[in-house]
Structures are given as C-alpha cells and as structure tokens.
Amino acid sequence: MKKGLFTAIIAILSITGAVNAQQKTTLSAEIYGYQRDMVYFDCIQTPLIAQEFYTNPGEEHIYNFECDRLVCISINGRTNVLLQPGDSLHVNINYEGKNVTVEYSGCERAVSNNRLLENLNSIKRSLRYKNQLLGCVALDIKPKNRIDDSRTLLEKVNALISRSSASTEAKNYVMALTDYDVYMSFIEYPVMYHSVRGVAVDQQEIGDYWSIMDGYTTRKDAEAMNCPEYASLLMRYCFFAKEKAANEKGEKYEIPGNLEDMYAELTAFYEGEQRDFLLYTLLCNFIRNGKEIERADVLYKDYIEKYNKDNHYRSILDLLLQ
C-alpha cells in the first residue's frame, strides 16, 4: 500500500460537463460585512466564466454570462452557488466574522437548487463533518469514526434528495459532491491516518480495507462529469483498484507521481466520457499550473486524436495553450 498522502496529487482539478445550447444566465449579489477591496465570482468548471467588482456594501453586483450546462460559481472563495442555463439568481450575503449567512431569491429552479446545496452543508455542519481529511488527522479523528460519519452523511443526503424539489441536474451534482466526501474518506483516510499517526490500517477497526469499496459503481452522469471533486475521486478510485489488484498478487503498486504516468494509468483504466473527463482535467490543470507546459503538448495531441468527445473541453485547452 502506498504510504504518504494523495492530497497533493489530486489538487489538480477543474472540469466541465455535457453539451446543450448556450443560454443567458444571471447571477447578482449584495454583500455586507466583507472586508476586502474586490468581490470575486469564479466558476469552478471553467476559467471562461469569471467577474470581479469593487466592494460596495448595498450595491447589487450583476453578472450576465452564457453557459450550456450546470455550473458552480464561487463568490469570494467561500460561498458556492449553482446555476443552470437560463437561470436568474440573486444572493444576499452577510459576513459576520467567520460566519456567513446567505439568502436566495430569483427563479424557482435556481432557488430550489441552492437551498439543496445549502441543506447539504447544513447536514455536514450538524455532523461536524470536516471537508478536509488533513484536518481530521490533525484533530485525531479515528478512521472508524470518520467512516461511520461518512455512512451517516450518505444516508442523510439520500433522504434529503428524495424530498427535494431541486432539478435532477442539481441533485446529481450534490450526489457527486457527497460521493467525493464519503468514498474519499473510505479510500484515502485510513492510509493518510497511518502515514501521519503511525497506526497500521489493519489496526484501525475499519474491517477489511480492500473490501471497503465493494459494491460501489462509479458515476457517469453529466453532472458528475462536471464536478471537480468527483474527478479526484475517480482518479483515486483508479489507483485504489490498482493497489488492490497488486496486493492480491503479493505485489506493491506505486501511485504515479507525474503527468505522463497518471495520463497512462487513467487512459488504460477508464473509457468513454469518464476517460474524456479525467484526461481533460489532468491536462487543463497541468497547463494552468504554468510550469513545463511543453510536456503537455504530446499528451494533448494524443488526447484530441483518440479520446476527446466533448468539444467544450477542447476549446478550453486550446485557449489555455495560446
């Protein structure tokens, strides 16, 4: 089993999803108690959707853009909102120290979708469920407790989804986010805890580590293929499966640590939309990192010739490579 943390490797993520007609979409915000000079709207899926404004309490910051799929926009890096093509959403955000309160108004679909996302966050707060696994290690949260909490989170979110009036697209996106939290905890946290705390995985009271993902089917829906967090889960799942197969043969498997080896592993393991999604993600973020970009040239050509299905992925890569 690989010792060390996978966290640094999976930091290279940003994604887009399925193809529809471009539609005008509007996000507006009033922001109070914010202490910085600029207000930022940044789309998690694509660098092509972004805006900034001078901070002015009480002023309505309005951003009109076109999109062809569900997007998640981060406001000042702290508040995420979901928007589908044609939506109009207004948010009132109040900063009170570390606390942020948000109120939504606008078209019915956008309001329902964002209340679903907020309810997901409320469930996590009620469980004191930390987003960062390293934070769990720092607090010495035992792997058994993290895994038990993850199962509880999955159960509560499934119940939330079943009674929500949000769109199917928003529900799929929220489930992809939840799968990331739950199954990355299953795969990565025992290994991370062992690396930092020195407790062997087979002594963590979690049962058979190699059976922990039995029965899980990876997602292929358009919204999962549009979710940055889910990309990191798919990558880690690939390497977990490789580790498991090696372990059954009494061998060791080393998680790839460079662009070329990761590209090769993901290409061989996945197919179709999942492969397209992950190879695009890998290349996009390597290029955006701005170092040794020429290394991506050969892989980019291979990707375009053999694996690219979504033209939107190609348009973003072409823009980044200019």
CSV table of C-alpha atoms in Angstrom, one decimal:
chain,number,residue,atom,x,y,z
A,1,MET,CA,0.0,0.0,0.0
A,2,LYS,CA,1.3,3.4,-0.9
A,3,LYS,CA,2.5,5.4,2.1
A,4,GLY,CA,2.1,9.2,2.0
A,5,LEU,CA,-0.6,11.5,1.1
A,6,PHE,CA,-2.6,11.6,-2.2
A,7,THR,CA,-3.9,15.1,-1.4
A,8,ALA,CA,-1.2,16.9,-3.3
A,9,ILE,CA,-1.7,14.8,-6.4
A,10,ILE,CA,-5.5,15.4,-6.6
A,11,ALA,CA,-5.2,19.1,-6.2
A,12,ILE,CA,-5.0,19.4,-10.0
A,13,LEU,CA,-8.7,19.6,-10.7
A,14,SER,CA,-11.2,21.7,-12.7
A,15,ILE,CA,-13.8,20.5,-15.0
A,16,THR,CA,-16.8,21.0,-17.5
A,17,GLY,CA,-19.6,18.6,-18.5
A,18,ALA,CA,-22.3,17.8,-21.1
A,19,VAL,CA,-23.3,19.8,-24.2
A,20,ASN,CA,-26.5,21.9,-24.5
A,21,ALA,CA,-27.5,25.2,-26.1
A,22,GLN,CA,-25.9,28.4,-24.7
A,23,GLN,CA,-28.3,30.5,-22.7
A,24,LYS,CA,-28.1,33.8,-20.9
A,25,THR,CA,-27.7,33.3,-17.2
A,26,THR,CA,-27.6,35.9,-14.4
A,27,LEU,CA,-26.0,36.0,-11.0
A,28,SER,CA,-26.4,39.0,-8.8
A,29,ALA,CA,-25.3,39.6,-5.2
A,30,GLU,CA,-25.5,42.1,-2.4
A,31,ILE,CA,-22.7,41.7,0.1
A,32,TYR,CA,-22.4,43.1,3.6
A,33,GLY,CA,-19.6,42.9,6.1
A,34,TYR,CA,-16.9,41.9,3.6
A,35,GLN,CA,-13.6,43.4,4.4
A,36,ARG,CA,-11.6,43.1,1.1
A,37,ASP,CA,-11.5,45.6,-1.8
A,38,MET,CA,-12.8,43.3,-4.5
A,39,VAL,CA,-15.7,40.9,-4.8
A,40,TYR,CA,-14.9,37.8,-7.0
A,41,PHE,CA,-17.2,35.5,-9.0
A,42,ASP,CA,-15.2,32.4,-10.2
A,43,CYS,CA,-16.7,29.5,-12.0
A,44,ILE,CA,-15.3,26.2,-10.7
A,45,GLN,CA,-15.9,24.5,-14.1
A,46,THR,CA,-14.2,26.9,-16.5
A,47,PRO,CA,-11.9,29.9,-16.4
A,48,LEU,CA,-14.0,31.5,-19.1
A,49,ILE,CA,-16.7,32.4,-16.6
A,50,ALA,CA,-15.4,34.9,-14.1
A,51,GLN,CA,-16.1,38.5,-12.9
A,52,GLU,CA,-14.9,40.9,-10.3
A,53,PHE,CA,-16.3,44.1,-8.7
A,54,TYR,CA,-15.2,46.8,-6.3
A,55,THR,CA,-16.6,46.1,-2.9
A,56,ASN,CA,-19.5,48.5,-2.1
A,57,PRO,CA,-21.9,47.3,0.7
A,58,GLY,CA,-25.5,47.5,-0.5
A,59,GLU,CA,-24.6,47.7,-4.2
A,60,GLU,CA,-26.0,45.0,-6.4
A,61,HIS,CA,-23.2,43.2,-8.3
A,62,ILE,CA,-24.7,41.8,-11.5
A,63,TYR,CA,-23.0,39.3,-13.8
A,64,ASN,CA,-24.6,38.1,-17.0
A,65,PHE,CA,-23.0,35.2,-18.9
A,66,GLU,CA,-23.8,32.3,-21.2
A,67,CYS,CA,-23.5,28.7,-20.3
A,68,ASP,CA,-24.6,25.4,-21.8
A,69,ARG,CA,-24.6,23.2,-18.6
A,70,LEU,CA,-24.9,23.5,-14.8
A,71,VAL,CA,-22.1,25.5,-13.3
A,72,CYS,CA,-20.9,26.2,-9.8
A,73,ILE,CA,-19.7,29.7,-9.1
A,74,SER,CA,-17.7,30.6,-6.0
A,75,ILE,CA,-18.3,34.0,-4.5
A,76,ASN,CA,-15.2,35.3,-2.8
A,77,GLY,CA,-14.0,31.7,-2.4
A,78,ARG,CA,-16.4,31.0,0.4
A,79,THR,CA,-20.0,30.7,-0.9
A,80,ASN,CA,-20.8,28.4,-3.8
A,81,VAL,CA,-24.0,28.7,-5.9
A,82,LEU,CA,-25.4,26.5,-8.6
A,83,LEU,CA,-26.7,27.9,-11.9
A,84,GLN,CA,-28.2,26.2,-14.9
A,85,PRO,CA,-28.6,27.7,-18.4
A,86,GLY,CA,-31.2,30.4,-18.3
A,87,ASP,CA,-31.3,30.8,-14.5
A,88,SER,CA,-31.5,34.1,-12.7
A,89,LEU,CA,-30.3,34.0,-9.1
A,90,HIS,CA,-29.9,36.8,-6.5
A,91,VAL,CA,-28.0,36.2,-3.3
A,92,ASN,CA,-27.7,38.4,-0.2
A,93,ILE,CA,-24.5,37.5,1.7
A,94,ASN,CA,-23.7,38.8,5.2
A,95,TYR,CA,-20.2,38.3,6.7
A,96,GLU,CA,-20.1,38.2,10.5
A,97,GLY,CA,-16.6,37.2,11.5
A,98,LYS,CA,-16.2,33.5,10.4
A,99,ASN,CA,-19.9,33.1,9.9
A,100,VAL,CA,-21.6,33.7,6.5
A,101,THR,CA,-25.3,33.8,6.1
A,102,VAL,CA,-26.9,33.6,2.6
A,103,GLU,CA,-30.4,34.4,1.4
A,104,TYR,CA,-31.6,33.4,-2.1
A,105,SER,CA,-34.2,34.8,-4.5
A,106,GLY,CA,-34.8,34.6,-8.2
A,107,CYS,CA,-36.3,31.9,-10.5
A,108,GLU,CA,-37.8,29.0,-8.7
A,109,ARG,CA,-35.4,26.4,-10.0
A,110,ALA,CA,-32.3,28.3,-9.0
A,111,VAL,CA,-33.6,29.0,-5.5
A,112,SER,CA,-34.5,25.3,-5.0
A,113,ASN,CA,-31.2,24.1,-6.3
A,114,ASN,CA,-29.2,26.4,-4.0
A,115,ARG,CA,-31.3,25.5,-1.0
A,116,LEU,CA,-30.5,21.9,-1.7
A,117,LEU,CA,-26.8,22.7,-1.7
A,118,GLU,CA,-27.2,24.7,1.5
A,119,ASN,CA,-29.0,21.8,3.1
A,120,LEU,CA,-26.1,19.6,2.2
A,121,ASN,CA,-23.8,22.0,4.0
A,122,SER,CA,-26.2,22.1,7.0
A,123,ILE,CA,-26.1,18.3,7.3
A,124,LYS,CA,-22.3,18.4,7.3
A,125,ARG,CA,-22.3,21.1,10.0
A,126,SER,CA,-24.7,19.1,12.2
A,127,LEU,CA,-22.4,16.1,11.9
A,128,ARG,CA,-19.3,18.3,12.5
A,129,TYR,CA,-18.1,16.7,9.3
A,130,LYS,CA,-14.9,18.3,8.2
A,131,ASN,CA,-14.3,18.9,4.5
A,132,GLN,CA,-10.5,18.4,4.7
A,133,LEU,CA,-9.1,15.0,5.6
A,134,LEU,CA,-5.9,16.5,6.9
A,135,GLY,CA,-8.0,18.5,9.4
A,136,CYS,CA,-9.4,15.2,10.6
A,137,VAL,CA,-5.9,13.8,11.1
A,138,ALA,CA,-4.9,17.0,13.0
A,139,LEU,CA,-7.9,16.5,15.3
A,140,ASP,CA,-7.1,12.8,15.7
A,141,ILE,CA,-10.5,11.7,14.4
A,142,LYS,CA,-10.2,7.9,14.3
A,143,PRO,CA,-10.7,6.3,10.9
A,144,LYS,CA,-13.6,4.2,12.2
A,145,ASN,CA,-15.4,7.3,13.3
A,146,ARG,CA,-14.8,9.1,10.0
A,147,ILE,CA,-16.1,6.2,8.0
A,148,ASP,CA,-19.1,5.8,10.3
A,149,ASP,CA,-19.9,9.6,9.9
A,150,SER,CA,-19.5,9.2,6.2
A,151,ARG,CA,-22.1,6.5,6.0
A,152,THR,CA,-24.4,8.6,8.1
A,153,LEU,CA,-23.8,11.6,5.7
A,154,LEU,CA,-24.7,9.4,2.7
A,155,GLU,CA,-27.9,8.2,4.3
A,156,LYS,CA,-29.0,11.7,5.3
A,157,VAL,CA,-28.2,13.1,1.8
A,158,ASN,CA,-30.1,10.4,0.1
A,159,ALA,CA,-33.1,11.2,2.3
A,160,LEU,CA,-32.7,14.9,1.5
A,161,ILE,CA,-32.5,14.3,-2.2
A,162,SER,CA,-35.7,12.2,-2.2
A,163,ARG,CA,-37.8,15.0,-0.8
A,164,SER,CA,-36.1,18.0,-2.6
A,165,SER,CA,-37.8,20.0,-5.3
A,166,ALA,CA,-34.5,20.8,-6.9
A,167,SER,CA,-33.8,19.8,-10.5
A,168,THR,CA,-32.4,16.4,-11.5
A,169,GLU,CA,-29.2,18.1,-12.6
A,170,ALA,CA,-28.7,19.8,-9.2
A,171,LYS,CA,-29.5,16.5,-7.4
A,172,ASN,CA,-26.9,14.7,-9.5
A,173,TYR,CA,-24.3,17.3,-8.7
A,174,VAL,CA,-25.0,17.2,-5.0
A,175,MET,CA,-24.7,13.4,-5.0
A,176,ALA,CA,-21.4,13.6,-6.8
A,177,LEU,CA,-20.1,16.0,-4.1
A,178,THR,CA,-21.4,13.6,-1.5
A,179,ASP,CA,-19.8,10.6,-3.1
A,180,TYR,CA,-16.5,12.5,-3.1
A,181,ASP,CA,-16.7,13.2,0.7
A,182,VAL,CA,-17.8,9.6,1.5
A,183,TYR,CA,-15.7,7.5,-0.7
A,184,MET,CA,-12.5,9.5,-0.5
A,185,SER,CA,-12.9,9.1,3.3
A,186,PHE,CA,-13.1,5.3,2.7
A,187,ILE,CA,-10.2,5.1,0.4
A,188,GLU,CA,-7.8,7.8,1.5
A,189,TYR,CA,-8.3,8.5,5.2
A,190,PRO,CA,-7.1,5.1,6.6
A,191,VAL,CA,-3.9,5.5,4.5
A,192,MET,CA,-3.5,9.1,5.5
A,193,TYR,CA,-4.1,8.4,9.2
A,194,HIS,CA,-1.5,5.6,9.0
A,195,SER,CA,1.1,7.9,7.4
A,196,VAL,CA,0.6,10.7,9.9
A,197,ARG,CA,-0.4,8.9,13.1
A,198,GLY,CA,1.5,5.6,12.6
A,199,VAL,CA,-1.4,3.3,13.2
A,200,ALA,CA,-1.5,0.4,10.7
A,201,VAL,CA,-4.6,0.2,8.6
A,202,ASP,CA,-5.4,-3.3,9.8
A,203,GLN,CA,-5.4,-2.0,13.4
A,204,GLN,CA,-7.9,0.9,12.8
A,205,GLU,CA,-11.1,-1.2,13.4
A,206,ILE,CA,-12.5,-0.5,10.0
A,207,GLY,CA,-12.7,-4.1,8.7
A,208,ASP,CA,-11.0,-5.2,5.6
A,209,TYR,CA,-9.6,-2.1,3.8
A,210,TRP,CA,-9.5,-3.8,0.5
A,211,SER,CA,-13.3,-4.6,0.6
A,212,ILE,CA,-14.3,-1.1,1.6
A,213,MET,CA,-15.3,-0.1,-1.9
A,214,ASP,CA,-17.1,-3.3,-2.8
A,215,GLY,CA,-20.4,-2.7,-4.5
A,216,TYR,CA,-19.6,0.9,-5.5
A,217,THR,CA,-20.4,1.9,-9.1
A,218,THR,CA,-18.7,5.0,-10.4
A,219,ARG,CA,-21.0,7.7,-11.8
A,220,LYS,CA,-21.2,8.6,-15.4
A,221,ASP,CA,-24.0,11.2,-15.4
A,222,ALA,CA,-23.2,14.6,-17.0
A,223,GLU,CA,-23.2,16.4,-13.6
A,224,ALA,CA,-20.7,14.0,-12.1
A,225,MET,CA,-18.6,14.6,-15.2
A,226,ASN,CA,-18.9,18.3,-14.4
A,227,CYS,CA,-17.8,18.1,-10.7
A,228,PRO,CA,-14.2,18.8,-9.8
A,229,GLU,CA,-14.4,16.9,-6.6
A,230,TYR,CA,-15.7,13.8,-8.3
A,231,ALA,CA,-12.8,13.9,-10.7
A,232,SER,CA,-10.4,13.5,-7.8
A,233,LEU,CA,-12.5,10.5,-6.5
A,234,LEU,CA,-12.4,8.8,-9.9
A,235,MET,CA,-8.6,9.3,-10.0
A,236,ARG,CA,-8.1,7.9,-6.5
A,237,TYR,CA,-10.5,5.0,-7.2
A,238,CYS,CA,-8.4,4.0,-10.2
A,239,PHE,CA,-5.2,3.9,-8.1
A,240,PHE,CA,-7.0,2.1,-5.3
A,241,ALA,CA,-8.2,-0.6,-7.7
A,242,LYS,CA,-4.6,-1.0,-9.0
A,243,GLU,CA,-3.3,-1.2,-5.4
A,244,LYS,CA,-5.9,-3.8,-4.6
A,245,ALA,CA,-5.0,-6.0,-7.6
A,246,ALA,CA,-1.3,-5.8,-6.8
A,247,ASN,CA,-2.0,-6.7,-3.1
A,248,GLU,CA,-3.9,-9.8,-4.1
A,249,LYS,CA,-0.8,-10.9,-6.0
A,250,GLY,CA,1.5,-10.1,-3.1
A,251,GLU,CA,3.0,-7.2,-5.1
A,252,LYS,CA,3.3,-3.4,-4.4
A,253,TYR,CA,1.8,-0.7,-6.5
A,254,GLU,CA,3.2,2.9,-6.6
A,255,ILE,CA,0.7,5.7,-7.3
A,256,PRO,CA,2.0,7.6,-10.3
A,257,GLY,CA,3.6,10.9,-9.3
A,258,ASN,CA,4.0,12.7,-12.7
A,259,LEU,CA,1.8,13.8,-15.5
A,260,GLU,CA,2.8,11.2,-18.1
A,261,ASP,CA,2.3,8.2,-15.8
A,262,MET,CA,-1.0,9.5,-14.5
A,263,TYR,CA,-2.2,10.0,-18.1
A,264,ALA,CA,-1.2,6.4,-19.0
A,265,GLU,CA,-2.9,4.9,-15.9
A,266,LEU,CA,-6.2,6.8,-16.4
A,267,THR,CA,-6.3,6.1,-20.1
A,268,ALA,CA,-6.0,2.4,-19.5
A,269,PHE,CA,-8.5,2.2,-16.6
A,270,TYR,CA,-11.4,4.3,-17.9
A,271,GLU,CA,-13.2,4.6,-21.2
A,272,GLY,CA,-15.8,6.9,-22.8
A,273,GLU,CA,-17.0,10.0,-21.1
A,274,GLN,CA,-15.1,9.2,-17.8
A,275,ARG,CA,-11.8,9.0,-19.7
A,276,ASP,CA,-12.5,12.1,-21.6
A,277,PHE,CA,-13.4,14.0,-18.4
A,278,LEU,CA,-10.3,12.9,-16.5
A,279,LEU,CA,-7.7,13.3,-19.2
A,280,TYR,CA,-9.1,16.8,-19.9
A,281,THR,CA,-9.0,17.6,-16.2
A,282,LEU,CA,-5.4,16.4,-15.9
A,283,LEU,CA,-4.2,18.4,-18.9
A,284,CYS,CA,-6.2,21.5,-18.1
A,285,ASN,CA,-4.8,21.9,-14.6
A,286,PHE,CA,-1.2,21.0,-15.6
A,287,ILE,CA,-1.3,23.7,-18.2
A,288,ARG,CA,-2.9,26.2,-15.7
A,289,ASN,CA,-0.1,25.4,-13.3
A,290,GLY,CA,2.1,27.3,-15.7
A,291,LYS,CA,5.2,25.1,-15.4
A,292,GLU,CA,6.8,22.9,-18.1
A,293,ILE,CA,3.8,23.4,-20.3
A,294,GLU,CA,5.6,21.9,-23.2
A,295,ARG,CA,5.3,18.5,-21.5
A,296,ALA,CA,1.5,18.6,-22.2
A,297,ASP,CA,1.9,19.1,-26.0
A,298,VAL,CA,2.4,15.4,-26.9
A,299,LEU,CA,-0.3,14.2,-24.5
A,300,TYR,CA,-2.7,16.9,-25.8
A,301,LYS,CA,-2.3,15.7,-29.3
A,302,ASP,CA,-2.9,12.1,-28.2
A,303,TYR,CA,-5.9,13.1,-26.2
A,304,ILE,CA,-7.5,15.1,-29.1
A,305,GLU,CA,-6.9,12.4,-31.7
A,306,LYS,CA,-8.0,9.4,-29.6
A,307,TYR,CA,-10.2,10.3,-26.6
A,308,ASN,CA,-11.8,13.7,-26.8
A,309,LYS,CA,-15.6,13.6,-27.0
A,310,ASP,CA,-16.7,16.9,-25.6
A,311,ASN,CA,-15.7,19.9,-27.9
A,312,HIS,CA,-16.0,22.2,-24.9
A,313,TYR,CA,-13.0,20.5,-23.3
A,314,ARG,CA,-11.0,21.1,-26.4
A,315,SER,CA,-12.0,24.7,-26.7
A,316,ILE,CA,-10.8,25.4,-23.2
A,317,LEU,CA,-7.5,23.6,-23.7
A,318,ASP,CA,-6.9,25.4,-27.0
A,319,LEU,CA,-7.5,28.7,-25.3
A,320,LEU,CA,-5.1,27.9,-22.4
A,321,LEU,CA,-2.4,26.8,-24.8
A,322,GLN,CA,-2.5,30.1,-26.8
